[in-house]
């Protein structure tokens, strides 16, 4: 099965999770359209529709939604990370007591006959006061999942994958494939 992404970190995380289900993933760096939208579901759906490959293919889109910032950066997380990064987001949070946030992941799987299925994963948490840890990528150094005292960047990949938004969406897709049988894709 092909995963259309230019983000090698996402590819590694998702392929490790899918390997637990006996599903092999091929990295496909083919072009895809990434629309601007408030909806991760719409972004992922349009992206997978635009991928020109044969057979089953999926894309994943994710965002960090900060409560005190009315859900910002949300679907614009990649752009915000590439422009102001963790430090810039923390600057926006200076003096803010409500640090609740959640990460959301949406996987859009296009089946060979064109049907598109969406799988979602969410993890609640909060924004740290400062970046911590060297693992992960993106906003991982400033996101502390609920029930933990460490950021995603302070966890090893296996632990992060067990609880993360991306892990939850990936397992939802894998379990659907497992229930339907690999021949369904």
PDB file of C-alpha atoms in Angstrom:
ATOM      1  CA  UNK A   1       0.000   0.000   0.000  1.00  0.00           C
ATOM      2  CA  UNK A   2       1.308   3.465  -0.857  1.00  0.00           C
ATOM      3  CA  UNK A   3       1.572   6.415   1.519  1.00  0.00           C
ATOM      4  CA  UNK A   4       1.736   9.703  -0.402  1.00  0.00           C
ATOM      5  CA  UNK A   5       3.774  12.095   1.712  1.00  0.00           C
ATOM      6  CA  UNK A   6       6.848  14.255   1.597  1.00  0.00           C
ATOM      7  CA  UNK A   7       7.291  13.932   5.374  1.00  0.00           C
ATOM      8  CA  UNK A   8       9.714  11.100   6.094  1.00  0.00           C
ATOM      9  CA  UNK A   9       9.024  11.316   9.868  1.00  0.00           C
ATOM     10  CA  UNK A  10       5.334  10.557   9.258  1.00  0.00           C
ATOM     11  CA  UNK A  11       6.270   7.699   6.950  1.00  0.00           C
ATOM     12  CA  UNK A  12       8.479   6.088   9.617  1.00  0.00           C
ATOM     13  CA  UNK A  13       5.831   6.418  12.354  1.00  0.00           C
ATOM     14  CA  UNK A  14       2.995   5.072  10.211  1.00  0.00           C
ATOM     15  CA  UNK A  15       4.994   2.250   8.634  1.00  0.00           C
ATOM     16  CA  UNK A  16       6.096   1.033  12.094  1.00  0.00           C
ATOM     17  CA  UNK A  17       2.477   0.939  13.299  1.00  0.00           C
ATOM     18  CA  UNK A  18       1.204  -0.793  10.152  1.00  0.00           C
ATOM     19  CA  UNK A  19       3.978  -3.394  10.327  1.00  0.00           C
ATOM     20  CA  UNK A  20       2.340  -4.652  13.552  1.00  0.00           C
ATOM     21  CA  UNK A  21      -0.653  -5.571  11.350  1.00  0.00           C
ATOM     22  CA  UNK A  22       1.471  -7.142   8.624  1.00  0.00           C
ATOM     23  CA  UNK A  23       0.821  -4.234   6.273  1.00  0.00           C
ATOM     24  CA  UNK A  24       3.776  -3.038   4.219  1.00  0.00           C
ATOM     25  CA  UNK A  25       3.929   0.628   3.289  1.00  0.00           C
ATOM     26  CA  UNK A  26       5.645   2.095   0.262  1.00  0.00           C
ATOM     27  CA  UNK A  27       6.676   5.751   0.425  1.00  0.00           C
ATOM     28  CA  UNK A  28       5.311   7.670  -2.543  1.00  0.00           C
ATOM     29  CA  UNK A  29       6.556  11.233  -2.986  1.00  0.00           C
ATOM     30  CA  UNK A  30       4.263  11.946  -5.929  1.00  0.00           C
ATOM     31  CA  UNK A  31       2.755  15.433  -6.089  1.00  0.00           C
ATOM     32  CA  UNK A  32      -0.572  16.042  -4.420  1.00  0.00           C
ATOM     33  CA  UNK A  33      -2.803  19.056  -4.057  1.00  0.00           C
ATOM     34  CA  UNK A  34      -2.964  20.558  -0.578  1.00  0.00           C
ATOM     35  CA  UNK A  35      -5.922  22.905  -0.377  1.00  0.00           C
ATOM     36  CA  UNK A  36      -6.443  25.586   2.254  1.00  0.00           C
ATOM     37  CA  UNK A  37      -9.374  24.671   4.475  1.00  0.00           C
ATOM     38  CA  UNK A  38     -10.513  24.791   8.086  1.00  0.00           C
ATOM     39  CA  UNK A  39     -11.210  21.033   7.831  1.00  0.00           C
ATOM     40  CA  UNK A  40      -8.456  18.418   8.051  1.00  0.00           C
ATOM     41  CA  UNK A  41     -10.940  15.941   6.596  1.00  0.00           C
ATOM     42  CA  UNK A  42     -11.460  18.082   3.480  1.00  0.00           C
ATOM     43  CA  UNK A  43      -7.709  18.678   3.102  1.00  0.00           C
ATOM     44  CA  UNK A  44      -6.928  14.946   3.321  1.00  0.00           C
ATOM     45  CA  UNK A  45      -9.804  13.968   1.001  1.00  0.00           C
ATOM     46  CA  UNK A  46      -8.774  16.451  -1.716  1.00  0.00           C
ATOM     47  CA  UNK A  47      -5.125  15.443  -1.393  1.00  0.00           C
ATOM     48  CA  UNK A  48      -5.788  11.718  -1.860  1.00  0.00           C
ATOM     49  CA  UNK A  49      -8.128  12.454  -4.773  1.00  0.00           C
ATOM     50  CA  UNK A  50      -5.296  14.316  -6.504  1.00  0.00           C
ATOM     51  CA  UNK A  51      -2.658  11.583  -6.146  1.00  0.00           C
ATOM     52  CA  UNK A  52      -2.009   9.900  -9.488  1.00  0.00           C
ATOM     53  CA  UNK A  53      -0.981   6.359  -8.595  1.00  0.00           C
ATOM     54  CA  UNK A  54      -2.558   2.975  -9.226  1.00  0.00           C
ATOM     55  CA  UNK A  55      -3.909   0.839  -6.416  1.00  0.00           C
ATOM     56  CA  UNK A  56      -4.638   1.783  -2.841  1.00  0.00           C
ATOM     57  CA  UNK A  57      -3.039   4.976  -1.575  1.00  0.00           C
ATOM     58  CA  UNK A  58      -3.423   7.071   1.547  1.00  0.00           C
ATOM     59  CA  UNK A  59      -2.455  10.496   2.831  1.00  0.00           C
ATOM     60  CA  UNK A  60      -2.355  11.867   6.371  1.00  0.00           C
ATOM     61  CA  UNK A  61      -2.908  15.401   7.549  1.00  0.00           C
ATOM     62  CA  UNK A  62      -2.638  16.576  11.127  1.00  0.00           C
ATOM     63  CA  UNK A  63      -2.879  19.713  13.185  1.00  0.00           C
ATOM     64  CA  UNK A  64      -2.314  21.100  16.657  1.00  0.00           C
ATOM     65  CA  UNK A  65      -5.415  22.856  18.008  1.00  0.00           C
ATOM     66  CA  UNK A  66      -4.799  25.206  20.958  1.00  0.00           C
ATOM     67  CA  UNK A  67      -7.931  26.051  22.977  1.00  0.00           C
ATOM     68  CA  UNK A  68      -6.826  29.521  24.127  1.00  0.00           C
ATOM     69  CA  UNK A  69      -5.999  30.445  20.522  1.00  0.00           C
ATOM     70  CA  UNK A  70      -9.449  29.381  19.263  1.00  0.00           C
ATOM     71  CA  UNK A  71      -8.019  26.240  17.674  1.00  0.00           C
ATOM     72  CA  UNK A  72      -5.057  27.954  16.007  1.00  0.00           C
ATOM     73  CA  UNK A  73      -2.867  26.780  14.324  1.00  0.00           C
ATOM     74  CA  UNK A  74      -5.110  23.777  13.497  1.00  0.00           C
ATOM     75  CA  UNK A  75      -4.970  22.959   9.771  1.00  0.00           C
ATOM     76  CA  UNK A  76      -2.238  25.586   9.327  1.00  0.00           C
ATOM     77  CA  UNK A  77       0.152  23.823  11.727  1.00  0.00           C
ATOM     78  CA  UNK A  78       2.764  22.945   9.124  1.00  0.00           C
ATOM     79  CA  UNK A  79       2.959  26.530   7.883  1.00  0.00           C
ATOM     80  CA  UNK A  80       3.020  27.955  11.414  1.00  0.00           C
ATOM     81  CA  UNK A  81       5.756  25.520  12.405  1.00  0.00           C
ATOM     82  CA  UNK A  82       7.861  26.401   9.350  1.00  0.00           C
ATOM     83  CA  UNK A  83       7.495  30.143   9.949  1.00  0.00           C
ATOM     84  CA  UNK A  84       7.466  30.746  13.718  1.00  0.00           C
ATOM     85  CA  UNK A  85       8.144  27.260  15.115  1.00  0.00           C
ATOM     86  CA  UNK A  86       7.688  26.096  18.691  1.00  0.00           C
ATOM     87  CA  UNK A  87       9.199  29.271  20.148  1.00  0.00           C
ATOM     88  CA  UNK A  88       6.790  31.463  18.182  1.00  0.00           C
ATOM     89  CA  UNK A  89       3.773  29.477  19.336  1.00  0.00           C
ATOM     90  CA  UNK A  90       5.035  29.654  22.916  1.00  0.00           C
ATOM     91  CA  UNK A  91       5.375  33.438  22.494  1.00  0.00           C
ATOM     92  CA  UNK A  92       1.685  33.568  21.565  1.00  0.00           C
ATOM     93  CA  UNK A  93       0.960  31.597  24.748  1.00  0.00           C
ATOM     94  CA  UNK A  94       2.911  33.883  27.117  1.00  0.00           C
ATOM     95  CA  UNK A  95       0.773  34.680  30.150  1.00  0.00           C
ATOM     96  CA  UNK A  96      -1.988  32.289  29.055  1.00  0.00           C
ATOM     97  CA  UNK A  97      -3.161  30.012  31.854  1.00  0.00           C
ATOM     98  CA  UNK A  98      -5.427  27.766  29.776  1.00  0.00           C
ATOM     99  CA  UNK A  99      -2.873  25.605  27.966  1.00  0.00           C
ATOM    100  CA  UNK A 100      -5.262  22.872  26.791  1.00  0.00           C
ATOM    101  CA  UNK A 101      -4.694  21.627  23.265  1.00  0.00           C
ATOM    102  CA  UNK A 102      -5.199  18.582  21.122  1.00  0.00           C
ATOM    103  CA  UNK A 103      -3.534  17.002  18.149  1.00  0.00           C
ATOM    104  CA  UNK A 104      -5.801  15.607  15.438  1.00  0.00           C
ATOM    105  CA  UNK A 105      -4.843  13.315  12.563  1.00  0.00           C
ATOM    106  CA  UNK A 106      -6.943  12.380   9.543  1.00  0.00           C
ATOM    107  CA  UNK A 107      -5.970   9.599   7.160  1.00  0.00           C
ATOM    108  CA  UNK A 108      -7.726   9.454   3.801  1.00  0.00           C
ATOM    109  CA  UNK A 109      -7.482   6.042   2.155  1.00  0.00           C
ATOM    110  CA  UNK A 110      -8.418   5.751  -1.525  1.00  0.00           C
ATOM    111  CA  UNK A 111      -9.353   2.235  -2.549  1.00  0.00           C
ATOM    112  CA  UNK A 112      -8.620   0.977  -6.083  1.00  0.00           C
ATOM    113  CA  UNK A 113     -12.240   1.485  -7.167  1.00  0.00           C
ATOM    114  CA  UNK A 114     -12.074   5.155  -6.059  1.00  0.00           C
ATOM    115  CA  UNK A 115     -13.924   4.953  -2.749  1.00  0.00           C
ATOM    116  CA  UNK A 116     -12.355   7.190  -0.077  1.00  0.00           C
ATOM    117  CA  UNK A 117     -12.453   6.315   3.606  1.00  0.00           C
ATOM    118  CA  UNK A 118     -11.428   8.638   6.450  1.00  0.00           C
ATOM    119  CA  UNK A 119      -9.848   7.518   9.717  1.00  0.00           C
ATOM    120  CA  UNK A 120      -9.343   9.957  12.591  1.00  0.00           C
ATOM    121  CA  UNK A 121      -7.318  10.100  15.754  1.00  0.00           C
ATOM    122  CA  UNK A 122      -7.226  12.715  18.503  1.00  0.00           C
ATOM    123  CA  UNK A 123      -5.046  13.056  21.584  1.00  0.00           C
ATOM    124  CA  UNK A 124      -5.812  15.630  24.263  1.00  0.00           C
ATOM    125  CA  UNK A 125      -3.081  17.414  26.157  1.00  0.00           C
ATOM    126  CA  UNK A 126      -1.546  20.779  26.914  1.00  0.00           C
ATOM    127  CA  UNK A 127       1.146  23.130  25.730  1.00  0.00           C
ATOM    128  CA  UNK A 128       4.374  23.029  27.759  1.00  0.00           C
ATOM    129  CA  UNK A 129       5.941  26.216  29.110  1.00  0.00           C
ATOM    130  CA  UNK A 130       9.120  25.574  27.088  1.00  0.00           C
ATOM    131  CA  UNK A 131      10.353  23.090  24.463  1.00  0.00           C
ATOM    132  CA  UNK A 132      11.532  19.799  25.952  1.00  0.00           C
ATOM    133  CA  UNK A 133      13.068  16.722  24.363  1.00  0.00           C
ATOM    134  CA  UNK A 134      14.900  15.881  21.178  1.00  0.00           C
ATOM    135  CA  UNK A 135      12.687  13.197  19.630  1.00  0.00           C
ATOM    136  CA  UNK A 136       9.779  13.505  17.266  1.00  0.00           C
ATOM    137  CA  UNK A 137       9.240  16.441  14.950  1.00  0.00           C
ATOM    138  CA  UNK A 138       7.107  19.541  14.523  1.00  0.00           C
ATOM    139  CA  UNK A 139       5.362  20.680  17.696  1.00  0.00           C
ATOM    140  CA  UNK A 140       6.291  17.488  19.615  1.00  0.00           C
ATOM    141  CA  UNK A 141       8.682  19.378  21.972  1.00  0.00           C
ATOM    142  CA  UNK A 142       5.835  21.533  23.339  1.00  0.00           C
ATOM    143  CA  UNK A 143       2.915  19.067  23.478  1.00  0.00           C
ATOM    144  CA  UNK A 144       2.289  17.090  26.680  1.00  0.00           C
ATOM    145  CA  UNK A 145      -0.402  14.421  26.219  1.00  0.00           C
ATOM    146  CA  UNK A 146      -3.004  14.106  28.994  1.00  0.00           C
ATOM    147  CA  UNK A 147      -1.930  11.696  31.723  1.00  0.00           C
ATOM    148  CA  UNK A 148       1.770  12.240  31.036  1.00  0.00           C
ATOM    149  CA  UNK A 149       4.367  14.678  32.349  1.00  0.00           C
ATOM    150  CA  UNK A 150       6.589  14.421  29.277  1.00  0.00           C
ATOM    151  CA  UNK A 151       6.275  15.946  25.828  1.00  0.00           C
ATOM    152  CA  UNK A 152       6.042  13.779  22.716  1.00  0.00           C
ATOM    153  CA  UNK A 153       9.666  14.786  22.019  1.00  0.00           C
ATOM    154  CA  UNK A 154      10.727  13.274  25.359  1.00  0.00           C
ATOM    155  CA  UNK A 155       9.204   9.892  24.451  1.00  0.00           C
ATOM    156  CA  UNK A 156      10.686   7.242  22.224  1.00  0.00           C
ATOM    157  CA  UNK A 157       8.834   6.650  18.961  1.00  0.00           C
ATOM    158  CA  UNK A 158       7.178   3.422  20.151  1.00  0.00           C
ATOM    159  CA  UNK A 159       5.651   5.138  23.197  1.00  0.00           C
ATOM    160  CA  UNK A 160       4.528   8.141  21.159  1.00  0.00           C
ATOM    161  CA  UNK A 161       2.978   5.851  18.538  1.00  0.00           C
ATOM    162  CA  UNK A 162       0.958   4.033  21.230  1.00  0.00           C
ATOM    163  CA  UNK A 163      -0.824   7.213  22.338  1.00  0.00           C
ATOM    164  CA  UNK A 164      -0.538   9.765  19.540  1.00  0.00           C
ATOM    165  CA  UNK A 165      -3.223  11.120  17.241  1.00  0.00           C
ATOM    166  CA  UNK A 166      -1.386   9.661  14.239  1.00  0.00           C
ATOM    167  CA  UNK A 167      -1.096   6.297  15.963  1.00  0.00           C
ATOM    168  CA  UNK A 168      -4.819   6.257  16.701  1.00  0.00           C
ATOM    169  CA  UNK A 169      -5.798   7.156  13.121  1.00  0.00           C
ATOM    170  CA  UNK A 170      -3.335   4.617  11.705  1.00  0.00           C
ATOM    171  CA  UNK A 171      -4.596   1.829  13.965  1.00  0.00           C
ATOM    172  CA  UNK A 172      -8.194   2.684  13.002  1.00  0.00           C
ATOM    173  CA  UNK A 173      -7.253   2.247   9.331  1.00  0.00           C
ATOM    174  CA  UNK A 174      -5.268  -0.936  10.025  1.00  0.00           C
ATOM    175  CA  UNK A 175      -8.131  -2.463  12.008  1.00  0.00           C
ATOM    176  CA  UNK A 176     -10.561  -1.666   9.182  1.00  0.00           C
ATOM    177  CA  UNK A 177      -8.197  -3.366   6.707  1.00  0.00           C
ATOM    178  CA  UNK A 178      -7.760  -6.308   9.086  1.00  0.00           C
ATOM    179  CA  UNK A 179     -11.554  -6.729   9.469  1.00  0.00           C
ATOM    180  CA  UNK A 180     -12.141  -6.465   5.708  1.00  0.00           C
ATOM    181  CA  UNK A 181      -9.081  -8.485   4.750  1.00  0.00           C
ATOM    182  CA  UNK A 182      -6.161  -7.225   2.738  1.00  0.00           C
ATOM    183  CA  UNK A 183      -7.995  -8.203  -0.430  1.00  0.00           C
ATOM    184  CA  UNK A 184     -10.459  -5.347   0.309  1.00  0.00           C
ATOM    185  CA  UNK A 185      -7.757  -2.854  -0.524  1.00  0.00           C
TER     186      UNK A 185
END
